[in-house]
Amino acid sequence: MAPCSIICIGMAGSGKTTFMQRLNSHLHSKKEAPYVINLDPAVLKVPFGCNIDIRDSIKYKKVMENYNLGPNGAIVTSLNLFSTKIDQVIGLVEKRSDSFQHCIIDTPGQIECFIWSASGSIITEAFASTFPTVIAYIIDTPRSSSPTTFMSNMLYACSILYKTKLPMIIVFNKTDVRKADFAKEWMTDFEAFQQSLNSNTELNDETGNGSGYMASLVNSMSLMLEEFYSTLDVVGCSAYTGEGFDEFMTAVDSKVDEYNEFYKTERERIIKEKEEIEKRKKEKQLTNLMKDLGLKNKKNSGNSKEGVDVLSDLEDDDDDDEDKEEDIMNPKIEGYEHGIVAPDDEEEEEAEQEKTDKKLDDISKPQREYTFNDDRNGEINDNDESLQAKYQQAFEKTAKTASSKTAESIAQYIRSSQR
């Protein structure tokens, strides 16, 4: 049976690292040592032993210096660099998969750097496609006592669920400070949440009846998330005392079964659809390429080959087609030349002979002819003296007219200037 992966996600200060340390200790006490991975490049000290640590391969401060980045940008860039080698990480986990049942993964406290970045999606998808994967969303219970903070955490959990499309467990941490009974009641009983909402002075207006804008907004969101609560497993635990971790591991086992029953089937269906789409896209591209090359589909041709294996086959077929066309244009029939086949009837033969004679007459005629009016017909040669005399007279007449017009224009210009 493949080991399951538990990805711990939570806002800064929710106690993810402490939760990881307590979960590691709990599994060791059960003689089920987990495989531990740390994906937080900015953490200074990790209170548990790691099998794979991002800090061993990515230096967070060097990333900030080399790329001129701030803290959040350096975390995103470090995850991007690490995700380029995620196949090697998965390979290492698979090699050791016989020696453990759980792989627990710690993520950065800047939750948006992991959830909404490309590297976070790549890492999550890589584990989810190889092992049954469960998301553990860690919530700070004392800080969620306010209805607005509680609703903000629920909205964030909803967005993570639909972003990752993986089974999720809501973990209310720090129950040693405040019990999580109120949160579980709000998630199951809408009237109890509405009553707490009306009694909260932060959301009420001057009348104190809970009719303020924020109160109505939170009330509407709680109605919207009622269906979302039904798909979640809620666990209260304390990373400080170790309370509730047996309940958490029971929820993990149920979510693994849910993954194998629903999520795995859905993921396989999506992958199969993508493969079919890619296959159809490649076939369409191949068809367009065949059209651009002016080639016919060999599979649909009964007199041709079944398919084309190499380009040389296409070239051979093209050469055969050209030879056939040449044979048609110039048939090698004994007694006939230049592709002219004798007609069957004598009349057609005589008609062909007349056409040939006419072409020969046209070729024998001079290439340059001048056609005049009806008063003078005939063929005129280039060296005719009368034609040359006509050209000379026309030239002299044109020259005299042009010179007279030019002289008149000059005289008119002189008279206008004297005035």
Tab-separated table of C-alpha atoms in Angstrom:
chain	number	residue	atom	x	y	z
A	1	MET	CA	0.000	0.000	0.000
A	2	ALA	CA	1.367	3.406	-0.994
A	3	PRO	CA	2.128	5.797	1.873
A	4	CYS	CA	-0.029	8.896	2.254
A	5	SER	CA	1.240	12.473	2.115
A	6	ILE	CA	0.086	15.077	4.639
A	7	ILE	CA	0.690	18.681	3.503
A	8	CYS	CA	0.438	21.072	6.456
A	9	ILE	CA	-0.807	24.537	5.428
A	10	GLY	CA	-1.701	27.456	7.632
A	11	MET	CA	-1.332	31.165	8.193
A	12	ALA	CA	1.684	32.644	9.931
A	13	GLY	CA	1.533	32.062	13.680
A	14	SER	CA	-0.971	29.224	13.494
A	15	GLY	CA	1.610	26.742	14.827
A	16	LYS	CA	2.403	24.638	11.735
A	17	THR	CA	6.024	23.904	12.644
A	18	THR	CA	5.141	22.969	16.217
A	19	PHE	CA	2.288	20.840	14.902
A	20	MET	CA	4.757	19.070	12.588
A	21	GLN	CA	7.135	18.433	15.485
A	22	ARG	CA	4.353	16.965	17.647
A	23	LEU	CA	3.006	14.847	14.756
A	24	ASN	CA	6.508	13.503	14.113
A	25	SER	CA	6.898	12.584	17.786
A	26	HIS	CA	3.441	10.998	17.893
A	27	LEU	CA	4.176	8.747	14.910
A	28	HIS	CA	7.566	7.763	16.324
A	29	SER	CA	5.846	6.760	19.561
A	30	LYS	CA	3.567	4.523	17.499
A	31	LYS	CA	6.640	2.919	15.863
A	32	GLU	CA	5.566	4.451	12.557
A	33	ALA	CA	8.417	6.812	11.753
A	34	PRO	CA	7.302	9.205	8.981
A	35	TYR	CA	9.222	10.662	6.054
A	36	VAL	CA	9.670	14.377	6.814
A	37	ILE	CA	10.093	17.172	4.243
A	38	ASN	CA	10.638	20.856	5.000
A	39	LEU	CA	9.664	23.360	2.277
A	40	ASP	CA	10.166	26.559	4.298
A	41	PRO	CA	13.443	28.133	3.065
A	42	ALA	CA	13.327	31.082	5.523
A	43	VAL	CA	13.023	29.148	8.797
A	44	LEU	CA	16.107	29.471	11.014
A	45	LYS	CA	15.679	26.356	13.152
A	46	VAL	CA	13.573	23.251	12.566
A	47	PRO	CA	12.620	21.372	15.782
A	48	PHE	CA	12.505	17.975	14.035
A	49	GLY	CA	14.764	15.897	11.842
A	50	CYS	CA	14.151	16.215	8.086
A	51	ASN	CA	14.759	13.633	5.394
A	52	ILE	CA	14.598	16.360	2.737
A	53	ASP	CA	15.204	20.012	3.601
A	54	ILE	CA	14.883	22.786	1.016
A	55	ARG	CA	17.582	24.736	2.879
A	56	ASP	CA	20.190	22.143	1.918
A	57	SER	CA	19.857	23.018	-1.771
A	58	ILE	CA	18.472	26.590	-1.731
A	59	LYS	CA	20.137	29.383	0.224
A	60	TYR	CA	17.408	31.878	1.099
A	61	LYS	CA	19.681	34.862	1.785
A	62	LYS	CA	21.684	34.261	-1.384
A	63	VAL	CA	18.452	34.296	-3.374
A	64	MET	CA	17.568	37.675	-1.852
A	65	GLU	CA	21.010	39.085	-2.715
A	66	ASN	CA	21.338	37.643	-6.207
A	67	TYR	CA	17.816	38.527	-7.374
A	68	ASN	CA	17.327	41.720	-5.316
A	69	LEU	CA	14.155	40.405	-3.692
A	70	GLY	CA	12.278	40.918	-0.467
A	71	PRO	CA	11.302	38.174	2.001
A	72	ASN	CA	8.152	36.982	0.203
A	73	GLY	CA	9.671	37.240	-3.272
A	74	ALA	CA	12.697	35.234	-2.124
A	75	ILE	CA	10.433	32.506	-0.720
A	76	VAL	CA	8.542	32.241	-4.006
A	77	THR	CA	11.782	32.173	-6.003
A	78	SER	CA	13.272	29.522	-3.708
A	79	LEU	CA	10.199	27.337	-4.189
A	80	ASN	CA	10.416	27.884	-7.952
A	81	LEU	CA	14.038	26.734	-7.982
A	82	PHE	CA	13.201	23.737	-5.797
A	83	SER	CA	10.208	22.725	-7.933
A	84	THR	CA	12.484	22.288	-10.968
A	85	LYS	CA	13.892	19.194	-9.223
A	86	ILE	CA	10.612	17.868	-7.830
A	87	ASP	CA	10.946	14.721	-9.934
A	88	GLN	CA	14.118	13.842	-8.030
A	89	VAL	CA	12.312	14.475	-4.725
A	90	ILE	CA	9.463	12.164	-5.727
A	91	GLY	CA	12.031	9.574	-6.799
A	92	LEU	CA	13.708	9.682	-3.375
A	93	VAL	CA	10.371	9.323	-1.593
A	94	GLU	CA	9.377	6.381	-3.802
A	95	LYS	CA	12.650	4.575	-3.091
A	96	ARG	CA	11.978	4.728	0.646
A	97	SER	CA	8.204	4.183	0.411
A	98	ASP	CA	8.485	0.635	1.799
A	99	SER	CA	9.888	1.859	5.121
A	100	PHE	CA	7.158	4.357	6.142
A	101	GLN	CA	3.403	4.906	5.980
A	102	HIS	CA	3.183	8.685	6.193
A	103	CYS	CA	5.064	11.522	4.500
A	104	ILE	CA	4.533	14.840	6.318
A	105	ILE	CA	5.381	18.112	4.558
A	106	ASP	CA	5.849	21.521	6.194
A	107	THR	CA	5.143	24.618	4.071
A	108	PRO	CA	6.084	28.322	4.451
A	109	GLY	CA	4.145	30.514	6.846
A	110	GLN	CA	3.374	32.905	3.984
A	111	ILE	CA	0.470	30.798	2.822
A	112	GLU	CA	-0.079	32.660	-0.452
A	113	CYS	CA	3.541	31.985	-1.473
A	114	PHE	CA	2.773	28.283	-1.588
A	115	ILE	CA	-0.906	28.009	-2.497
A	116	TRP	CA	-1.179	30.646	-5.212
A	117	SER	CA	2.250	30.239	-6.818
A	118	ALA	CA	3.097	28.004	-9.764
A	119	SER	CA	5.713	26.125	-7.741
A	120	GLY	CA	3.179	25.308	-5.002
A	121	SER	CA	0.811	23.835	-7.584
A	122	ILE	CA	3.639	21.811	-9.163
A	123	ILE	CA	4.748	20.367	-5.816
A	124	THR	CA	1.185	19.573	-4.720
A	125	GLU	CA	0.290	17.973	-8.052
A	126	ALA	CA	3.496	15.930	-8.042
A	127	PHE	CA	2.708	14.364	-4.667
A	128	ALA	CA	-1.030	13.997	-5.374
A	129	SER	CA	-0.370	12.156	-8.644
A	130	THR	CA	2.006	9.692	-6.939
A	131	PHE	CA	0.647	9.163	-3.409
A	132	PRO	CA	-2.697	9.603	-1.638
A	133	THR	CA	-2.472	13.202	-0.447
A	134	VAL	CA	-4.360	15.023	2.323
A	135	ILE	CA	-4.354	18.762	3.121
A	136	ALA	CA	-4.183	19.689	6.822
A	137	TYR	CA	-5.272	23.309	7.257
A	138	ILE	CA	-4.011	24.572	10.629
A	139	ILE	CA	-6.067	27.294	12.372
A	140	ASP	CA	-5.149	29.323	15.449
A	141	THR	CA	-8.135	28.580	17.717
A	142	PRO	CA	-7.826	31.483	20.248
A	143	ARG	CA	-7.633	34.047	17.431
A	144	SER	CA	-10.678	32.544	15.688
A	145	SER	CA	-13.018	33.246	18.593
A	146	SER	CA	-14.312	36.313	16.730
A	147	PRO	CA	-16.957	35.513	14.065
A	148	THR	CA	-15.171	37.690	11.482
A	149	THR	CA	-11.797	35.960	11.978
A	150	PHE	CA	-13.476	32.572	11.993
A	151	MET	CA	-15.287	33.341	8.741
A	152	SER	CA	-12.034	34.601	7.152
A	153	ASN	CA	-10.334	31.302	7.997
A	154	MET	CA	-13.252	29.328	6.575
A	155	LEU	CA	-13.200	31.300	3.330
A	156	TYR	CA	-9.467	30.692	3.012
A	157	ALA	CA	-9.986	26.970	3.665
A	158	CYS	CA	-12.705	26.905	0.995
A	159	SER	CA	-10.416	28.544	-1.566
A	160	ILE	CA	-7.585	26.090	-0.783
A	161	LEU	CA	-9.940	23.126	-1.122
A	162	TYR	CA	-11.117	24.176	-4.590
A	163	LYS	CA	-7.595	25.184	-5.633
A	164	THR	CA	-5.913	21.892	-4.703
A	165	LYS	CA	-8.956	19.602	-5.282
A	166	LEU	CA	-7.717	17.311	-2.512
A	167	PRO	CA	-9.279	15.961	0.725
A	168	MET	CA	-8.950	18.482	3.578
A	169	ILE	CA	-8.894	18.301	7.354
A	170	ILE	CA	-9.548	21.457	9.408
A	171	VAL	CA	-7.215	21.370	12.420
A	172	PHE	CA	-8.026	23.781	15.264
A	173	ASN	CA	-4.643	24.071	16.951
A	174	LYS	CA	-3.767	25.427	20.451
A	175	THR	CA	-6.753	23.831	22.171
A	176	ASP	CA	-4.742	23.974	25.407
A	177	VAL	CA	-5.406	27.735	25.381
A	178	ARG	CA	-9.024	27.555	24.241
A	179	LYS	CA	-11.164	24.581	23.333
A	180	ALA	CA	-12.463	24.255	19.803
A	181	ASP	CA	-16.001	23.318	20.823
A	182	PHE	CA	-17.372	26.739	19.878
A	183	ALA	CA	-15.921	26.440	16.342
A	184	LYS	CA	-17.356	22.962	15.812
A	185	GLU	CA	-20.744	24.230	17.007
A	186	TRP	CA	-20.629	27.188	14.605
A	187	MET	CA	-19.899	24.832	11.702
A	188	THR	CA	-22.779	22.492	12.494
A	189	ASP	CA	-25.418	24.823	13.990
A	190	PHE	CA	-26.220	27.958	12.015
A	191	GLU	CA	-28.427	29.405	14.743
A	192	ALA	CA	-25.586	29.220	17.271
A	193	PHE	CA	-23.307	31.142	14.917
A	194	GLN	CA	-26.050	33.734	14.289
A	195	GLN	CA	-26.548	34.183	17.994
A	196	SER	CA	-22.823	34.746	18.528
A	197	LEU	CA	-22.864	37.144	15.605
A	198	ASN	CA	-25.660	39.217	17.153
A	199	SER	CA	-23.916	39.346	20.515
A	200	ASN	CA	-20.604	40.495	19.052
A	201	THR	CA	-20.230	44.233	19.679
A	202	GLU	CA	-17.682	44.682	16.854
A	203	LEU	CA	-20.249	43.910	14.168
A	204	ASN	CA	-23.312	45.613	15.609
A	205	ASP	CA	-24.422	49.133	14.877
A	206	GLU	CA	-25.631	51.680	17.434
A	207	THR	CA	-28.866	49.769	18.014
A	208	GLY	CA	-26.980	46.662	19.058
A	209	ASN	CA	-29.267	44.274	17.180
A	210	GLY	CA	-26.686	42.909	14.740
A	211	SER	CA	-28.087	44.640	11.689
A	212	GLY	CA	-24.815	46.307	10.629
A	213	TYR	CA	-23.265	45.878	7.193
A	214	MET	CA	-20.455	43.581	8.372
A	215	ALA	CA	-22.876	41.460	10.382
A	216	SER	CA	-25.156	40.918	7.396
A	217	LEU	CA	-22.166	40.102	5.174
A	218	VAL	CA	-20.773	37.505	7.604
A	219	ASN	CA	-24.271	36.083	8.047
A	220	SER	CA	-24.656	35.637	4.281
A	221	MET	CA	-21.238	33.987	3.962
A	222	SER	CA	-22.061	31.531	6.723
A	223	LEU	CA	-25.162	30.461	4.781
A	224	MET	CA	-23.062	30.006	1.664
A	225	LEU	CA	-20.451	27.857	3.458
A	226	GLU	CA	-22.977	25.530	5.078
A	227	GLU	CA	-22.604	22.987	2.263
A	228	PHE	CA	-18.824	23.398	2.358
A	229	TYR	CA	-18.718	22.385	6.039
A	230	SER	CA	-20.348	19.044	5.272
A	231	THR	CA	-17.347	17.854	3.221
A	232	LEU	CA	-14.755	18.612	5.916
A	233	ASP	CA	-13.382	16.681	8.861
A	234	VAL	CA	-12.831	18.945	11.887
A	235	VAL	CA	-10.267	18.064	14.549
A	236	GLY	CA	-9.180	19.962	17.657
A	237	CYS	CA	-5.648	19.318	18.893
A	238	SER	CA	-2.830	20.883	20.850
A	239	ALA	CA	0.700	20.832	19.490
A	240	TYR	CA	1.932	21.737	22.976
A	241	THR	CA	0.344	18.863	24.949
A	242	GLY	CA	-0.215	16.327	22.145
A	243	GLU	CA	-3.971	16.218	22.716
A	244	GLY	CA	-6.148	15.155	19.791
A	245	PHE	CA	-3.490	13.601	17.557
A	246	ASP	CA	-5.058	10.143	17.665
A	247	GLU	CA	-8.263	11.723	16.374
A	248	PHE	CA	-6.252	13.496	13.699
A	249	MET	CA	-4.670	10.249	12.444
A	250	THR	CA	-8.113	8.610	12.334
A	251	ALA	CA	-9.324	11.507	10.163
A	252	VAL	CA	-6.266	11.065	7.919
A	253	ASP	CA	-7.112	7.385	7.366
A	254	SER	CA	-10.705	8.247	6.430
A	255	LYS	CA	-9.493	10.937	4.012
A	256	VAL	CA	-7.112	8.452	2.367
A	257	ASP	CA	-10.063	6.150	1.707
A	258	GLU	CA	-11.986	9.146	0.358
A	259	TYR	CA	-9.041	9.980	-1.914
A	260	ASN	CA	-8.878	6.446	-3.329
A	261	GLU	CA	-12.643	6.299	-3.829
A	262	PHE	CA	-13.402	9.719	-5.276
A	263	TYR	CA	-10.409	11.953	-5.859
A	264	LYS	CA	-8.195	9.340	-7.513
A	265	THR	CA	-10.971	8.327	-9.913
A	266	GLU	CA	-11.687	11.956	-10.759
A	267	ARG	CA	-8.006	12.718	-11.298
A	268	GLU	CA	-7.592	9.699	-13.583
A	269	ARG	CA	-10.623	10.826	-15.580
A	270	ILE	CA	-9.201	14.337	-15.959
A	271	ILE	CA	-5.801	12.965	-17.022
A	272	LYS	CA	-7.472	10.672	-19.563
A	273	GLU	CA	-9.467	13.580	-21.003
A	274	LYS	CA	-6.293	15.638	-21.340
A	275	GLU	CA	-4.580	12.770	-23.146
A	276	GLU	CA	-7.515	12.428	-25.549
A	277	ILE	CA	-7.465	16.175	-26.232
A	278	GLU	CA	-3.723	16.074	-26.914
A	279	LYS	CA	-4.165	13.068	-29.203
A	280	ARG	CA	-6.881	14.795	-31.240
A	281	LYS	CA	-4.768	17.950	-31.406
A	282	LYS	CA	-1.781	15.989	-32.767
A	283	GLU	CA	-3.956	14.226	-35.350
A	284	LYS	CA	-5.350	17.575	-36.484
A	285	GLN	CA	-1.863	19.032	-36.791
A	286	LEU	CA	-0.743	15.991	-38.812
A	287	THR	CA	-3.737	16.351	-41.130
A	288	ASN	CA	-2.990	20.033	-41.682
A	289	LEU	CA	0.647	19.178	-42.391
A	290	MET	CA	-0.382	16.587	-44.982
A	291	LYS	CA	-2.631	19.165	-46.655
A	292	ASP	CA	0.164	21.748	-46.699
A	293	LEU	CA	2.501	19.230	-48.330
A	294	GLY	CA	-0.147	18.346	-50.892
A	295	LEU	CA	-0.272	14.707	-49.835
A	296	LYS	CA	-3.289	12.434	-49.789
A	297	ASN	CA	-4.312	10.266	-46.913
A	298	LYS	CA	-2.690	6.936	-47.682
A	299	LYS	CA	-4.969	5.024	-45.335
A	300	ASN	CA	-8.074	5.915	-47.347
A	301	SER	CA	-6.535	5.042	-50.718
A	302	GLY	CA	-7.165	1.487	-51.840
A	303	ASN	CA	-4.476	1.400	-54.558
A	304	SER	CA	-1.765	2.941	-52.353
A	305	LYS	CA	0.280	1.762	-49.442
A	306	GLU	CA	-1.230	1.375	-45.985
A	307	GLY	CA	0.812	4.203	-44.499
A	308	VAL	CA	3.912	6.278	-44.728
A	309	ASP	CA	6.800	5.412	-42.471
A	310	VAL	CA	9.515	7.781	-43.650
A	311	LEU	CA	9.785	10.804	-45.941
A	312	SER	CA	11.635	8.749	-48.542
A	313	ASP	CA	8.425	6.754	-49.105
A	314	LEU	CA	6.598	9.966	-49.935
A	315	GLU	CA	9.395	11.037	-52.286
A	316	ASP	CA	9.282	7.680	-54.095
A	317	ASP	CA	5.528	7.977	-54.526
A	318	ASP	CA	5.924	11.518	-55.885
A	319	ASP	CA	8.525	10.294	-58.395
A	320	ASP	CA	6.177	7.542	-59.561
A	321	ASP	CA	3.381	10.057	-60.085
A	322	GLU	CA	5.688	12.322	-62.110
A	323	ASP	CA	6.753	9.375	-64.309
A	324	LYS	CA	3.105	8.528	-64.945
A	325	GLU	CA	2.346	12.115	-65.956
A	326	GLU	CA	5.344	12.129	-68.312
A	327	ASP	CA	4.178	8.900	-69.938
A	328	ILE	CA	0.753	10.386	-70.507
A	329	MET	CA	2.157	13.560	-72.069
A	330	ASN	CA	4.687	11.665	-74.215
A	331	PRO	CA	3.425	8.142	-74.912
A	332	LYS	CA	6.026	5.855	-76.461
A	333	ILE	CA	3.876	4.344	-79.209
A	334	GLU	CA	5.666	2.953	-82.190
A	335	GLY	CA	5.070	4.979	-85.371
A	336	TYR	CA	4.056	8.198	-83.648
A	337	GLU	CA	6.161	11.012	-82.191
A	338	HIS	CA	5.681	13.983	-79.863
A	339	GLY	CA	2.546	12.545	-78.323
A	340	ILE	CA	0.468	13.005	-81.514
A	341	VAL	CA	-1.732	10.017	-82.144
A	342	ALA	CA	-3.257	9.579	-85.588
A	343	PRO	CA	-7.019	10.072	-85.627
A	344	ASP	CA	-9.247	7.242	-86.672
A	345	ASP	CA	-11.190	9.016	-89.444
A	346	GLU	CA	-9.720	10.504	-92.632
A	347	GLU	CA	-11.717	13.740	-92.191
A	348	GLU	CA	-10.136	14.416	-88.873
A	349	GLU	CA	-6.733	13.771	-90.374
A	350	GLU	CA	-7.384	16.326	-93.151
A	351	ALA	CA	-8.579	18.906	-90.588
A	352	GLU	CA	-5.387	18.459	-88.624
A	353	GLN	CA	-3.332	18.886	-91.799
A	354	GLU	CA	-5.129	22.169	-92.638
A	355	LYS	CA	-4.414	23.517	-89.144
A	356	THR	CA	-0.751	22.629	-89.524
A	357	ASP	CA	-0.513	24.344	-92.931
A	358	LYS	CA	-2.176	27.472	-91.585
A	359	LYS	CA	0.323	27.658	-88.728
A	360	LEU	CA	3.199	27.371	-91.214
A	361	ASP	CA	1.745	30.222	-93.323
A	362	ASP	CA	1.440	32.430	-90.264
A	363	ILE	CA	5.044	31.756	-89.348
A	364	SER	CA	6.299	32.598	-92.878
A	365	LYS	CA	4.653	36.068	-92.863
A	366	PRO	CA	6.778	39.129	-91.958
A	367	GLN	CA	6.689	40.117	-88.318
A	368	ARG	CA	5.977	43.872	-88.890
A	369	GLU	CA	2.936	45.137	-90.801
A	370	TYR	CA	1.289	48.600	-91.221
A	371	THR	CA	-2.407	48.800	-91.945
A	372	PHE	CA	-3.755	51.983	-93.662
A	373	ASN	CA	-7.207	53.196	-94.636
A	374	ASP	CA	-9.165	51.787	-97.590
A	375	ASP	CA	-7.584	54.272	-100.031
A	376	ARG	CA	-4.261	52.538	-99.658
A	377	ASN	CA	-3.932	48.839	-98.996
A	378	GLY	CA	-0.993	46.566	-99.084
A	379	GLU	CA	2.176	45.697	-97.378
A	380	ILE	CA	4.678	48.509	-96.645
A	381	ASN	CA	8.383	47.929	-96.049
A	382	ASP	CA	10.506	49.906	-93.592
A	383	ASN	CA	12.701	51.530	-96.325
A	384	ASP	CA	9.865	53.014	-98.427
A	385	GLU	CA	10.942	56.550	-99.697
A	386	SER	CA	7.364	57.970	-99.794
A	387	LEU	CA	6.859	56.985	-96.111
A	388	GLN	CA	10.122	58.674	-95.131
A	389	ALA	CA	9.084	61.857	-96.983
A	390	LYS	CA	5.762	61.946	-95.080
A	391	TYR	CA	7.569	61.611	-91.762
A	392	GLN	CA	9.915	64.524	-92.734
A	393	GLN	CA	7.033	66.863	-93.732
A	394	ALA	CA	5.152	66.150	-90.501
A	395	PHE	CA	8.258	66.845	-88.429
A	396	GLU	CA	8.959	70.211	-90.156
A	397	LYS	CA	5.332	71.349	-89.740
A	398	THR	CA	5.390	70.505	-86.025
A	399	ALA	CA	8.721	72.262	-85.502
A	400	LYS	CA	7.498	75.498	-87.177
A	401	THR	CA	4.318	75.562	-85.080
A	402	ALA	CA	6.268	74.999	-81.860
A	403	SER	CA	8.860	77.699	-82.687
A	404	SER	CA	6.155	80.287	-83.514
A	405	LYS	CA	4.360	79.597	-80.237
A	406	THR	CA	7.606	79.924	-78.313
A	407	ALA	CA	8.493	83.288	-79.971
A	408	GLU	CA	5.020	84.663	-79.259
A	409	SER	CA	5.290	83.636	-75.596
A	410	ILE	CA	8.669	85.389	-75.221
A	411	ALA	CA	7.380	88.622	-76.796
A	412	GLN	CA	4.332	88.629	-74.543
A	413	TYR	CA	6.549	88.199	-71.479
A	414	ILE	CA	8.769	91.190	-72.553
A	415	ARG	CA	5.726	93.470	-73.056
A	416	SER	CA	4.314	92.608	-69.641
A	417	SER	CA	7.618	93.277	-67.914
A	418	GLN	CA	7.954	96.756	-69.608
A	419	ARG	CA	4.597	97.807	-68.226
